[in-house]
Amino acid sequence: MWIDNDTFKTIVDTTPLVSIDLVVENANGEILLGQRTNRPAQGYWFVPGGRVLKDESLDAAFRRLTQAELGQVFERSQARLLGVYEHFYSDSVFGKGEGNPSTHYVVLGYHLKLDADMVLTPPKQQHSAYSWWSPKVMRDDPQVHENSRAYLAAL
């Protein structure tokens, strides 16, 4: 269920959001990252993902988010839970600074390993560009957000 901006701003200001992050690995061992167009983490390279909606099961959220973020539907049973993570940001989708809330996510990180012949064509709604990154380069590049780098320890 989508809600109006005023209600959502109150929610972001007063509660954590629940989300799913998708750590997508190709047959070469590279991880898919997108360059974020929206706050929080705007401009950083980040794994795809998004929030779970009210009254939406985790399975339904996983299907919706893989379609929206990867351009293809996957089942949660095709992925492995990496763990539960917390992401804290000083800004939010509403901006940064006075009158704008910070953001707190409780994140379910899932590892999705693609078959060698699988090709993704992710939409560019949340990310301006996509690229496959080796874990080594991800660890060392400051443009990769620390919250995305944190998943590497669990792979």
PDB file of C-alpha atoms in Angstrom:
ATOM      1  CA  MET A   1       0.000   0.000   0.000  1.00  0.00           C
ATOM      2  CA  TRP A   2       1.472   3.362  -1.057  1.00  0.00           C
ATOM      3  CA  ILE A   3       0.838   6.335   1.211  1.00  0.00           C
ATOM      4  CA  ASP A   4       0.833  10.098   0.759  1.00  0.00           C
ATOM      5  CA  ASN A   5       4.052  12.087   1.273  1.00  0.00           C
ATOM      6  CA  ASP A   6       2.982  13.796   4.518  1.00  0.00           C
ATOM      7  CA  THR A   7       2.129  10.489   6.182  1.00  0.00           C
ATOM      8  CA  PHE A   8       5.313   8.867   4.845  1.00  0.00           C
ATOM      9  CA  LYS A   9       7.430  11.765   6.164  1.00  0.00           C
ATOM     10  CA  THR A  10       5.943  11.233   9.632  1.00  0.00           C
ATOM     11  CA  ILE A  11       6.704   7.517   9.407  1.00  0.00           C
ATOM     12  CA  VAL A  12      10.320   8.105   8.308  1.00  0.00           C
ATOM     13  CA  ASP A  13      10.715  10.618  11.138  1.00  0.00           C
ATOM     14  CA  THR A  14       9.372   8.292  13.845  1.00  0.00           C
ATOM     15  CA  THR A  15       9.986   4.658  12.920  1.00  0.00           C
ATOM     16  CA  PRO A  16      12.458   2.394  11.137  1.00  0.00           C
ATOM     17  CA  LEU A  17      11.579   1.206   7.644  1.00  0.00           C
ATOM     18  CA  VAL A  18      11.831  -2.468   6.689  1.00  0.00           C
ATOM     19  CA  SER A  19      13.530  -3.187   3.393  1.00  0.00           C
ATOM     20  CA  ILE A  20      15.090  -5.911   1.277  1.00  0.00           C
ATOM     21  CA  ASP A  21      18.497  -5.501  -0.354  1.00  0.00           C
ATOM     22  CA  LEU A  22      19.431  -7.697  -3.290  1.00  0.00           C
ATOM     23  CA  VAL A  23      23.068  -8.777  -3.455  1.00  0.00           C
ATOM     24  CA  VAL A  24      23.020 -10.100  -7.013  1.00  0.00           C
ATOM     25  CA  GLU A  25      26.063 -12.114  -8.103  1.00  0.00           C
ATOM     26  CA  ASN A  26      26.763 -13.177 -11.676  1.00  0.00           C
ATOM     27  CA  ALA A  27      28.575 -16.339 -12.805  1.00  0.00           C
ATOM     28  CA  ASN A  28      31.901 -14.440 -12.724  1.00  0.00           C
ATOM     29  CA  GLY A  29      31.529 -13.648  -9.016  1.00  0.00           C
ATOM     30  CA  GLU A  30      30.756  -9.967  -9.649  1.00  0.00           C
ATOM     31  CA  ILE A  31      28.108  -8.009  -7.731  1.00  0.00           C
ATOM     32  CA  LEU A  32      25.507  -5.778  -9.417  1.00  0.00           C
ATOM     33  CA  LEU A  33      25.551  -2.174  -8.190  1.00  0.00           C
ATOM     34  CA  GLY A  34      23.523   0.807  -9.297  1.00  0.00           C
ATOM     35  CA  GLN A  35      24.416   4.463  -8.904  1.00  0.00           C
ATOM     36  CA  ARG A  36      21.646   5.933  -6.725  1.00  0.00           C
ATOM     37  CA  THR A  37      19.638   8.868  -8.023  1.00  0.00           C
ATOM     38  CA  ASN A  38      17.588   9.400  -4.837  1.00  0.00           C
ATOM     39  CA  ARG A  39      18.304  10.089  -1.191  1.00  0.00           C
ATOM     40  CA  PRO A  40      19.453   8.522   0.999  1.00  0.00           C
ATOM     41  CA  ALA A  41      22.839   7.396  -0.370  1.00  0.00           C
ATOM     42  CA  GLN A  42      22.344   9.571  -3.452  1.00  0.00           C
ATOM     43  CA  GLY A  43      25.276   9.330  -5.870  1.00  0.00           C
ATOM     44  CA  TYR A  44      26.757   6.207  -4.285  1.00  0.00           C
ATOM     45  CA  TRP A  45      26.983   2.794  -5.917  1.00  0.00           C
ATOM     46  CA  PHE A  46      24.562   0.575  -4.025  1.00  0.00           C
ATOM     47  CA  VAL A  47      22.961  -2.850  -4.302  1.00  0.00           C
ATOM     48  CA  PRO A  48      19.375  -2.841  -5.628  1.00  0.00           C
ATOM     49  CA  GLY A  49      16.523  -3.094  -3.153  1.00  0.00           C
ATOM     50  CA  GLY A  50      13.580  -1.326  -1.597  1.00  0.00           C
ATOM     51  CA  ARG A  51      11.144  -1.193   1.259  1.00  0.00           C
ATOM     52  CA  VAL A  52       8.519  -3.713   2.242  1.00  0.00           C
ATOM     53  CA  LEU A  53       5.011  -2.270   2.086  1.00  0.00           C
ATOM     54  CA  LYS A  54       2.323  -2.533   4.781  1.00  0.00           C
ATOM     55  CA  ASP A  55       0.381  -5.810   4.509  1.00  0.00           C
ATOM     56  CA  GLU A  56       2.852  -7.142   1.932  1.00  0.00           C
ATOM     57  CA  SER A  57       4.375 -10.547   2.626  1.00  0.00           C
ATOM     58  CA  LEU A  58       8.139 -10.905   2.291  1.00  0.00           C
ATOM     59  CA  ASP A  59       7.616 -13.259  -0.662  1.00  0.00           C
ATOM     60  CA  ALA A  60       5.398 -10.721  -2.440  1.00  0.00           C
ATOM     61  CA  ALA A  61       7.836  -7.895  -1.633  1.00  0.00           C
ATOM     62  CA  PHE A  62      10.725  -9.945  -3.026  1.00  0.00           C
ATOM     63  CA  ARG A  63       8.842 -10.571  -6.279  1.00  0.00           C
ATOM     64  CA  ARG A  64       7.827  -6.899  -6.603  1.00  0.00           C
ATOM     65  CA  LEU A  65      11.304  -5.593  -5.813  1.00  0.00           C
ATOM     66  CA  THR A  66      13.132  -7.969  -8.142  1.00  0.00           C
ATOM     67  CA  GLN A  67      10.765  -6.960 -10.950  1.00  0.00           C
ATOM     68  CA  ALA A  68      11.160  -3.249 -10.182  1.00  0.00           C
ATOM     69  CA  GLU A  69      14.901  -3.281  -9.494  1.00  0.00           C
ATOM     70  CA  LEU A  70      16.185  -6.073 -11.753  1.00  0.00           C
ATOM     71  CA  GLY A  71      13.595  -6.134 -14.517  1.00  0.00           C
ATOM     72  CA  GLN A  72      12.769  -9.771 -13.815  1.00  0.00           C
ATOM     73  CA  VAL A  73      10.781 -11.583 -11.132  1.00  0.00           C
ATOM     74  CA  PHE A  74      12.632 -13.919  -8.779  1.00  0.00           C
ATOM     75  CA  GLU A  75      11.252 -15.891  -5.858  1.00  0.00           C
ATOM     76  CA  ARG A  76      12.666 -15.412  -2.372  1.00  0.00           C
ATOM     77  CA  SER A  77      13.274 -19.182  -2.279  1.00  0.00           C
ATOM     78  CA  GLN A  78      15.860 -18.659  -5.069  1.00  0.00           C
ATOM     79  CA  ALA A  79      17.945 -16.464  -2.758  1.00  0.00           C
ATOM     80  CA  ARG A  80      19.864 -16.974   0.469  1.00  0.00           C
ATOM     81  CA  LEU A  81      19.315 -14.730   3.482  1.00  0.00           C
ATOM     82  CA  LEU A  82      22.629 -13.072   4.366  1.00  0.00           C
ATOM     83  CA  GLY A  83      21.315 -11.559   7.556  1.00  0.00           C
ATOM     84  CA  VAL A  84      19.530  -8.615   9.117  1.00  0.00           C
ATOM     85  CA  TYR A  85      21.296  -5.257   8.880  1.00  0.00           C
ATOM     86  CA  GLU A  86      20.654  -1.714  10.081  1.00  0.00           C
ATOM     87  CA  HIS A  87      21.260   1.295   7.854  1.00  0.00           C
ATOM     88  CA  PHE A  88      21.287   4.795   9.329  1.00  0.00           C
ATOM     89  CA  TYR A  89      21.316   7.933   7.172  1.00  0.00           C
ATOM     90  CA  SER A  90      21.378  11.582   8.200  1.00  0.00           C
ATOM     91  CA  ASP A  91      19.068  12.434   5.283  1.00  0.00           C
ATOM     92  CA  SER A  92      15.955  10.984   3.691  1.00  0.00           C
ATOM     93  CA  VAL A  93      14.015  10.978   0.447  1.00  0.00           C
ATOM     94  CA  PHE A  94      12.693  14.365   1.637  1.00  0.00           C
ATOM     95  CA  GLY A  95      16.138  15.984   1.712  1.00  0.00           C
ATOM     96  CA  LYS A  96      18.783  16.867   4.254  1.00  0.00           C
ATOM     97  CA  GLY A  97      18.814  19.483   6.967  1.00  0.00           C
ATOM     98  CA  GLU A  98      16.279  21.301   9.043  1.00  0.00           C
ATOM     99  CA  GLY A  99      12.730  20.003   8.734  1.00  0.00           C
ATOM    100  CA  ASN A 100      13.781  16.788   7.012  1.00  0.00           C
ATOM    101  CA  PRO A 101      14.008  13.497   8.896  1.00  0.00           C
ATOM    102  CA  SER A 102      16.920  11.096   9.031  1.00  0.00           C
ATOM    103  CA  THR A 103      16.328   7.533   7.807  1.00  0.00           C
ATOM    104  CA  HIS A 104      16.666   4.239   9.671  1.00  0.00           C
ATOM    105  CA  TYR A 105      16.256   0.965   7.784  1.00  0.00           C
ATOM    106  CA  VAL A 106      16.075  -2.555   9.118  1.00  0.00           C
ATOM    107  CA  VAL A 107      17.301  -4.477   6.084  1.00  0.00           C
ATOM    108  CA  LEU A 108      16.977  -8.107   5.094  1.00  0.00           C
ATOM    109  CA  GLY A 109      19.975  -8.770   2.866  1.00  0.00           C
ATOM    110  CA  TYR A 110      19.486 -11.537   0.293  1.00  0.00           C
ATOM    111  CA  HIS A 111      22.116 -13.110  -1.967  1.00  0.00           C
ATOM    112  CA  LEU A 112      20.833 -14.021  -5.423  1.00  0.00           C
ATOM    113  CA  LYS A 113      23.281 -16.015  -7.569  1.00  0.00           C
ATOM    114  CA  LEU A 114      22.518 -15.863 -11.288  1.00  0.00           C
ATOM    115  CA  ASP A 115      22.981 -18.701 -13.759  1.00  0.00           C
ATOM    116  CA  ALA A 116      25.715 -18.192 -16.357  1.00  0.00           C
ATOM    117  CA  ASP A 117      23.233 -17.637 -19.183  1.00  0.00           C
ATOM    118  CA  MET A 118      21.031 -15.144 -17.311  1.00  0.00           C
ATOM    119  CA  VAL A 119      21.048 -11.530 -18.501  1.00  0.00           C
ATOM    120  CA  LEU A 120      19.430  -8.715 -16.518  1.00  0.00           C
ATOM    121  CA  THR A 121      18.155  -5.419 -17.906  1.00  0.00           C
ATOM    122  CA  PRO A 122      17.467  -3.379 -14.773  1.00  0.00           C
ATOM    123  CA  PRO A 123      15.170  -0.352 -15.061  1.00  0.00           C
ATOM    124  CA  LYS A 124      16.695   3.060 -14.359  1.00  0.00           C
ATOM    125  CA  GLN A 125      14.111   4.425 -11.924  1.00  0.00           C
ATOM    126  CA  GLN A 126      16.254   4.340  -8.774  1.00  0.00           C
ATOM    127  CA  HIS A 127      19.714   4.167 -10.363  1.00  0.00           C
ATOM    128  CA  SER A 128      21.215   6.224 -13.199  1.00  0.00           C
ATOM    129  CA  ALA A 129      23.627   3.446 -14.214  1.00  0.00           C
ATOM    130  CA  TYR A 130      24.395  -0.179 -13.377  1.00  0.00           C
ATOM    131  CA  SER A 131      27.685  -2.030 -13.354  1.00  0.00           C
ATOM    132  CA  TRP A 132      29.085  -5.393 -12.281  1.00  0.00           C
ATOM    133  CA  TRP A 133      31.786  -5.015  -9.618  1.00  0.00           C
ATOM    134  CA  SER A 134      34.359  -7.481  -8.355  1.00  0.00           C
ATOM    135  CA  PRO A 135      34.264  -7.805  -4.554  1.00  0.00           C
ATOM    136  CA  LYS A 136      37.860  -6.549  -4.344  1.00  0.00           C
ATOM    137  CA  VAL A 137      37.086  -3.347  -6.236  1.00  0.00           C
ATOM    138  CA  MET A 138      33.888  -2.882  -4.186  1.00  0.00           C
ATOM    139  CA  ARG A 139      35.887  -3.076  -0.940  1.00  0.00           C
ATOM    140  CA  ASP A 140      38.355  -0.422  -2.062  1.00  0.00           C
ATOM    141  CA  ASP A 141      36.230   2.103  -3.965  1.00  0.00           C
ATOM    142  CA  PRO A 142      34.914   4.994  -1.806  1.00  0.00           C
ATOM    143  CA  GLN A 143      32.027   5.518  -4.250  1.00  0.00           C
ATOM    144  CA  VAL A 144      30.569   2.163  -3.154  1.00  0.00           C
ATOM    145  CA  HIS A 145      28.453   2.845  -0.079  1.00  0.00           C
ATOM    146  CA  GLU A 146      29.661   1.221   3.141  1.00  0.00           C
ATOM    147  CA  ASN A 147      26.258  -0.426   3.630  1.00  0.00           C
ATOM    148  CA  SER A 148      26.697  -2.285   0.336  1.00  0.00           C
ATOM    149  CA  ARG A 149      30.285  -3.244   1.181  1.00  0.00           C
ATOM    150  CA  ALA A 150      29.053  -4.757   4.462  1.00  0.00           C
ATOM    151  CA  TYR A 151      27.350  -7.595   2.562  1.00  0.00           C
ATOM    152  CA  LEU A 152      30.677  -8.875   1.229  1.00  0.00           C
ATOM    153  CA  ALA A 153      31.598 -10.364   4.617  1.00  0.00           C
ATOM    154  CA  ALA A 154      28.569 -12.666   4.443  1.00  0.00           C
ATOM    155  CA  LEU A 155      29.164 -13.971   0.887  1.00  0.00           C
TER     156      LEU A 155
END
